[in-house]
Coordinates of C-alpha atoms in Angstrom, one line a residue:
Chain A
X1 CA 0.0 0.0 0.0
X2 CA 1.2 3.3 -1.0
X3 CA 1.7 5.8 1.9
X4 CA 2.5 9.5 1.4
X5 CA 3.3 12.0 4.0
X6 CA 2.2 15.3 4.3
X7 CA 3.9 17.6 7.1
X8 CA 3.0 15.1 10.6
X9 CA 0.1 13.1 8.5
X10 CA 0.3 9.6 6.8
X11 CA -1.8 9.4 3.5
X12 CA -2.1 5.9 3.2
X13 CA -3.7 4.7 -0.1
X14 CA -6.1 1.8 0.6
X15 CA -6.0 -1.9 -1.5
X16 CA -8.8 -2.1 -4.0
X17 CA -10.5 -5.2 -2.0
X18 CA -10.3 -5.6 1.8
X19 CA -11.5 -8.7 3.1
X20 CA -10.9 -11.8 5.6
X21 CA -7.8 -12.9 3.2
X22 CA -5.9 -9.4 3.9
X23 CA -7.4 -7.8 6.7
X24 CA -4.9 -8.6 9.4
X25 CA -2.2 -6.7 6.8
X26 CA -4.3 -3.2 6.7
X27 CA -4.3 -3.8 10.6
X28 CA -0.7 -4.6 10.8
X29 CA 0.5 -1.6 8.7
X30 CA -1.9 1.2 10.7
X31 CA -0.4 -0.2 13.7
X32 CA 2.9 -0.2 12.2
X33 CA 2.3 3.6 11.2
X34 CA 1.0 4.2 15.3
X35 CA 4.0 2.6 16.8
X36 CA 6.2 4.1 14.9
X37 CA 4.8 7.8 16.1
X38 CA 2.1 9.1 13.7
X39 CA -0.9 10.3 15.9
X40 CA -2.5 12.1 12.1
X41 CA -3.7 9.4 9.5
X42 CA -5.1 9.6 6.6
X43 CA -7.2 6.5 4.9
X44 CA -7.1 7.3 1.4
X45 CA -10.3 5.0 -0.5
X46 CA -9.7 6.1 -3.7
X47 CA -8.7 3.0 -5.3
X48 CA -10.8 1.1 -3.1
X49 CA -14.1 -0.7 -4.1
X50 CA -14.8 -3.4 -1.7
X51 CA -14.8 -3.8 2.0
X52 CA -16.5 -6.4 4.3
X53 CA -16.8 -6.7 8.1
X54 CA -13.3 -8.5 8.3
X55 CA -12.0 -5.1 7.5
X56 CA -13.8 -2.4 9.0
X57 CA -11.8 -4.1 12.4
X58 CA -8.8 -2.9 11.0
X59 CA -10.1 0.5 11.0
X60 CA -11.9 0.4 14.0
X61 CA -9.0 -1.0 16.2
X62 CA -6.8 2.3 14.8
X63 CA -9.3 4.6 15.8
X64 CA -9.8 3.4 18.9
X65 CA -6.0 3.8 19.8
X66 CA -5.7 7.0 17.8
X67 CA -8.2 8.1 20.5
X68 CA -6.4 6.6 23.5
X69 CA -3.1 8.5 21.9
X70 CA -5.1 11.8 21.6
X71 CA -4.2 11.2 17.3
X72 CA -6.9 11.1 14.9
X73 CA -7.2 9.1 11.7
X74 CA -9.5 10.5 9.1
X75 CA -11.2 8.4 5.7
X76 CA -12.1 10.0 2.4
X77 CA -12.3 9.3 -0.9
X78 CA -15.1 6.6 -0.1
X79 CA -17.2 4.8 -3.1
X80 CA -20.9 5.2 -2.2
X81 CA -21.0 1.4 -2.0
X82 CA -18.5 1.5 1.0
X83 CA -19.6 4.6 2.2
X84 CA -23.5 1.9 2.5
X85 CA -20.9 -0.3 4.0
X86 CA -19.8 2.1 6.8
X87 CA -23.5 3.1 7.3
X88 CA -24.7 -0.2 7.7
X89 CA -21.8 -1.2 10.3
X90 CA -23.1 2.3 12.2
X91 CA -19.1 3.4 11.5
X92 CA -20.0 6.8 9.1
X93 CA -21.2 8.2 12.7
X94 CA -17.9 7.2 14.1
X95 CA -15.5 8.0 12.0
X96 CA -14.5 11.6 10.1
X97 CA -15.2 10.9 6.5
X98 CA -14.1 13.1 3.8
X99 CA -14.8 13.8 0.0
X100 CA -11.2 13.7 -0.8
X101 CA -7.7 13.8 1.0
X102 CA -7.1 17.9 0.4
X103 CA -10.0 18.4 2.8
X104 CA -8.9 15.1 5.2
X105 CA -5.7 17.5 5.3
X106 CA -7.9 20.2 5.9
X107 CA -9.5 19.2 9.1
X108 CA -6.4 17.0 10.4
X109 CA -4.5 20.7 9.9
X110 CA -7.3 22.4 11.9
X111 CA -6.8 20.4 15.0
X112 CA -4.8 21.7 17.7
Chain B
X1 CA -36.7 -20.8 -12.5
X2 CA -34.6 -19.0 -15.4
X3 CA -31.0 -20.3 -14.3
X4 CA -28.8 -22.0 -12.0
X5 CA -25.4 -21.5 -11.6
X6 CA -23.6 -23.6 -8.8
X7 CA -20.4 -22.6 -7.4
X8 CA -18.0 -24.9 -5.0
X9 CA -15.2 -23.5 -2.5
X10 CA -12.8 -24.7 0.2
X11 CA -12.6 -23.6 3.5
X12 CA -10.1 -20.7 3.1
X13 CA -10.2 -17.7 2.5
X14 CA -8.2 -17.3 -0.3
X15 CA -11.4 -18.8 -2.1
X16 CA -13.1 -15.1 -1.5
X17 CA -11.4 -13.6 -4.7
X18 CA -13.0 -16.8 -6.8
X19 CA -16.1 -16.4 -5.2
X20 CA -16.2 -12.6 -6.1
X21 CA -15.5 -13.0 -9.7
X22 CA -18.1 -15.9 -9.3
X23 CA -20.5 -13.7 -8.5
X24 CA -19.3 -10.7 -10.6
X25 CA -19.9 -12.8 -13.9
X26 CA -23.2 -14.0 -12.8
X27 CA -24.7 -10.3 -11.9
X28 CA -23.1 -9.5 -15.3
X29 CA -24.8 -12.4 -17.3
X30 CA -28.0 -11.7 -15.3
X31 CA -27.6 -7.9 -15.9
X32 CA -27.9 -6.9 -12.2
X33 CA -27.3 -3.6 -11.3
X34 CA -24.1 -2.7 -9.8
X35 CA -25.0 -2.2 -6.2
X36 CA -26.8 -5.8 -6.2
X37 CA -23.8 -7.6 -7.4
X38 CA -21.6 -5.5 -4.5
X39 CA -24.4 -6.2 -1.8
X40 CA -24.9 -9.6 -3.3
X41 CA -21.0 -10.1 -2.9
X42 CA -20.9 -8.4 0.2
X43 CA -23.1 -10.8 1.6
X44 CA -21.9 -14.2 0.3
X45 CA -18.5 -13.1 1.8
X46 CA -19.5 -12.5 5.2
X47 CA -21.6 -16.1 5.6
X48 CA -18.6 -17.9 3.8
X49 CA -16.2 -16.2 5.9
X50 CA -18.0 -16.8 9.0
X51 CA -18.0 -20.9 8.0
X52 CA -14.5 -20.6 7.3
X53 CA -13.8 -19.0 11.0
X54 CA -16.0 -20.9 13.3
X55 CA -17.7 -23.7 11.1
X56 CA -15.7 -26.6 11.5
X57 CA -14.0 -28.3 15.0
X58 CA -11.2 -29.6 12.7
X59 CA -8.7 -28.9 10.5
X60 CA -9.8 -30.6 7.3
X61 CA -10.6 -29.0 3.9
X62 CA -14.3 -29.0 4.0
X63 CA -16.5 -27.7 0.7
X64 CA -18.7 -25.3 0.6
X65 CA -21.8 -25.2 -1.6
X66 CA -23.4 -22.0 -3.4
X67 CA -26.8 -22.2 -5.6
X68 CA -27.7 -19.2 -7.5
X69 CA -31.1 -19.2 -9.0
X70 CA -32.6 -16.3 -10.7
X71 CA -35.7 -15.9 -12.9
X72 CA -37.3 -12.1 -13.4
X73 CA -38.9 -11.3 -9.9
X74 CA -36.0 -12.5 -7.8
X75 CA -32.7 -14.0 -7.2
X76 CA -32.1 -17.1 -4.2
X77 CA -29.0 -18.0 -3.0
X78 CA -28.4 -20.8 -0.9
X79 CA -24.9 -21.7 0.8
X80 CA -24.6 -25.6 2.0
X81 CA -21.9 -26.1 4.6
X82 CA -20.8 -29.5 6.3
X83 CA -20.0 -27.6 9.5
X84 CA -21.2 -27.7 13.1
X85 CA -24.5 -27.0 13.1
X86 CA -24.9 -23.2 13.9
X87 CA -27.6 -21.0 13.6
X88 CA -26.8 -17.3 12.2
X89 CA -29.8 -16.1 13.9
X90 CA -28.8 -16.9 17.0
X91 CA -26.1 -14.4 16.8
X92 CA -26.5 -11.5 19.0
X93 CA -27.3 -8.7 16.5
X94 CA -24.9 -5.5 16.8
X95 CA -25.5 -2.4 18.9
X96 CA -24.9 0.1 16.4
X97 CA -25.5 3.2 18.7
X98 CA -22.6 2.3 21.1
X99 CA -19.2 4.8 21.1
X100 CA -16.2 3.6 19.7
X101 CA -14.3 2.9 22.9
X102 CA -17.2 0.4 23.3
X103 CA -18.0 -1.1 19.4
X104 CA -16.7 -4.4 18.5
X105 CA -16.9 -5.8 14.7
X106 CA -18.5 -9.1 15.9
X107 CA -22.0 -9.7 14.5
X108 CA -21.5 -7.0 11.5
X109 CA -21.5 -9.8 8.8
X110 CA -24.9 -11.0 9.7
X111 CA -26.4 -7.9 10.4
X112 CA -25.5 -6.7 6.8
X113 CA -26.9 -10.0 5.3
X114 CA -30.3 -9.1 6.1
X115 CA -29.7 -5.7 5.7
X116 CA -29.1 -6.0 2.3
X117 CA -31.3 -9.1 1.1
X118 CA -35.5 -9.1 1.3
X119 CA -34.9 -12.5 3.1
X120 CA -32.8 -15.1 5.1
X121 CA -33.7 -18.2 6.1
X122 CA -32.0 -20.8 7.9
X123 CA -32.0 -25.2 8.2
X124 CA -30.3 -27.8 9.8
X125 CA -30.4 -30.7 7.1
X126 CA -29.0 -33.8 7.8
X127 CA -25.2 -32.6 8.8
X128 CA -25.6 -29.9 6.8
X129 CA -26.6 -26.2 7.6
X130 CA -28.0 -24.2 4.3
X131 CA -29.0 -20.5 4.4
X132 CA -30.9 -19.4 1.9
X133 CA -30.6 -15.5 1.1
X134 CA -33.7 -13.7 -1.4
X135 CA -33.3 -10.7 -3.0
X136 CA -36.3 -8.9 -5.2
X137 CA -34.5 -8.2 -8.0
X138 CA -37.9 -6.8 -10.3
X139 CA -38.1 -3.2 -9.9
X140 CA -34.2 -2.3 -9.1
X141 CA -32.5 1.1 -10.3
X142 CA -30.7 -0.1 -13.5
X143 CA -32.1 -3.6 -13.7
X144 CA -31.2 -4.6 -17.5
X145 CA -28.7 -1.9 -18.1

């Protein structure tokens, strides 16, 4: 997975399908990205188009550390059928979601 | 009934990216629109993977079965599994109001099974347990596009 940094933020670009077969690596490599300092994350959809229960942990698990480390991690860029995805896990009222990653900067660069 | 395609997978989860062009061909022969294929993926993923986690006391390559059937007004899918005999419904559905700190993804893959399909129904036969998803397919945005 492609990550880009911006300043003290981690654009990470997502894998087109995330489910039980590859999880466990988005998991591993947000956790990778925590423990190695970033508290600003950005989750970059845009060549995503699929992702099941199996993966929503991954992001779920980050944003409850990013919480306990006062960081944030921030999504855009999601297709409307993962954004139904999200809805339907009750995650879109969880997590910031964003159009695209200039306004996931955007907000990430607003907070203290 | 206007077709039946039937589709047969290991235990593993590396069968998810067969089963997903499995299902992407049939939605394309069958002209479905492009959120039914994703929900009707979405769905077939979560029960397979769910069998594949917790359906077998062993380690043995077991198969699992998938029927599609589709004629005009709607499409059934039913998934066979050899498995202990377990009962999705029993599942404790997920409390979706509940803050983060709190949220667990347990009981998601059910929940959006009969989210997005009209119907679910469960059977114990013989050693086997077979769910069998509906989905009204007459009537959907983009239907013969």
């Amino acid at each position: 997975m492609d990550i880009k940094t911006h300043g003290d933020v981690k654009v990470v670009t997502l894998l087109a399908r995330i489910d039980a077969s590859n999880a466990k690596d988005v998991e591993s490599l947000l956790q990778d990205l925590m423990n190695n300092g970033s508290r600003k994350i950005v989750c970059d959809f845009s060549a995503n188009t699929y992702v099941s229960s199996a993966g929503l942990r991954g992001f779920l698990v980050t944003l409850k550390a990013m919480n306990k480390l006062g960081g944030r991690i921030v999504l855009c860029s999601l297709n409307p059928f993962v954004q139904e995805v999200f809805d339907m896990a009750g995650f879109s009222q969880l997590f910031s979601i964003c159009e695209n990653v200039e306004q996931a900067l955007a907000q990430l660069q607003s907070v203290n | 009934m206007e077709s039946n395609v039937s589709l047969r997978l290991k235990n593993d989860v590396s069968e998810l990216n067969r089963l997903s062009d499995a299902v992407e061909e049939f939605g394309h022969i069958h002209r479905l629109p492009p959120k039914a294929i994703f929900e009707l993926n979405l769905a077939l993923d979560e029960i397979i993977t769910n069998i594949i986690s917790y359906g077998y006391s062993d380690e043995a390559e077991h198969d699992i079965y998938i029927d599609f059937n589709f004629d005009l007004e709607q499409l059934i899918v039913s998934i066979t599994d050899d498995g202990v005999a377990f009962d999705p419904f029993t599942l404790m559905p997920p409390d979706l109001d509940m803050p983060a700190e709190e949220r667990e993804v347990g009981g998601l893959g059910f929940h959006f099974v009969r989210t997005v399909m009209n119907k679910v129904e469960y059977i114990r036969d013989k050693n086997c347990n077979v769910l069998t998803l509906y989905k009204n397919i007459a009537g959907l945005e983009g239907i013969g596009e």
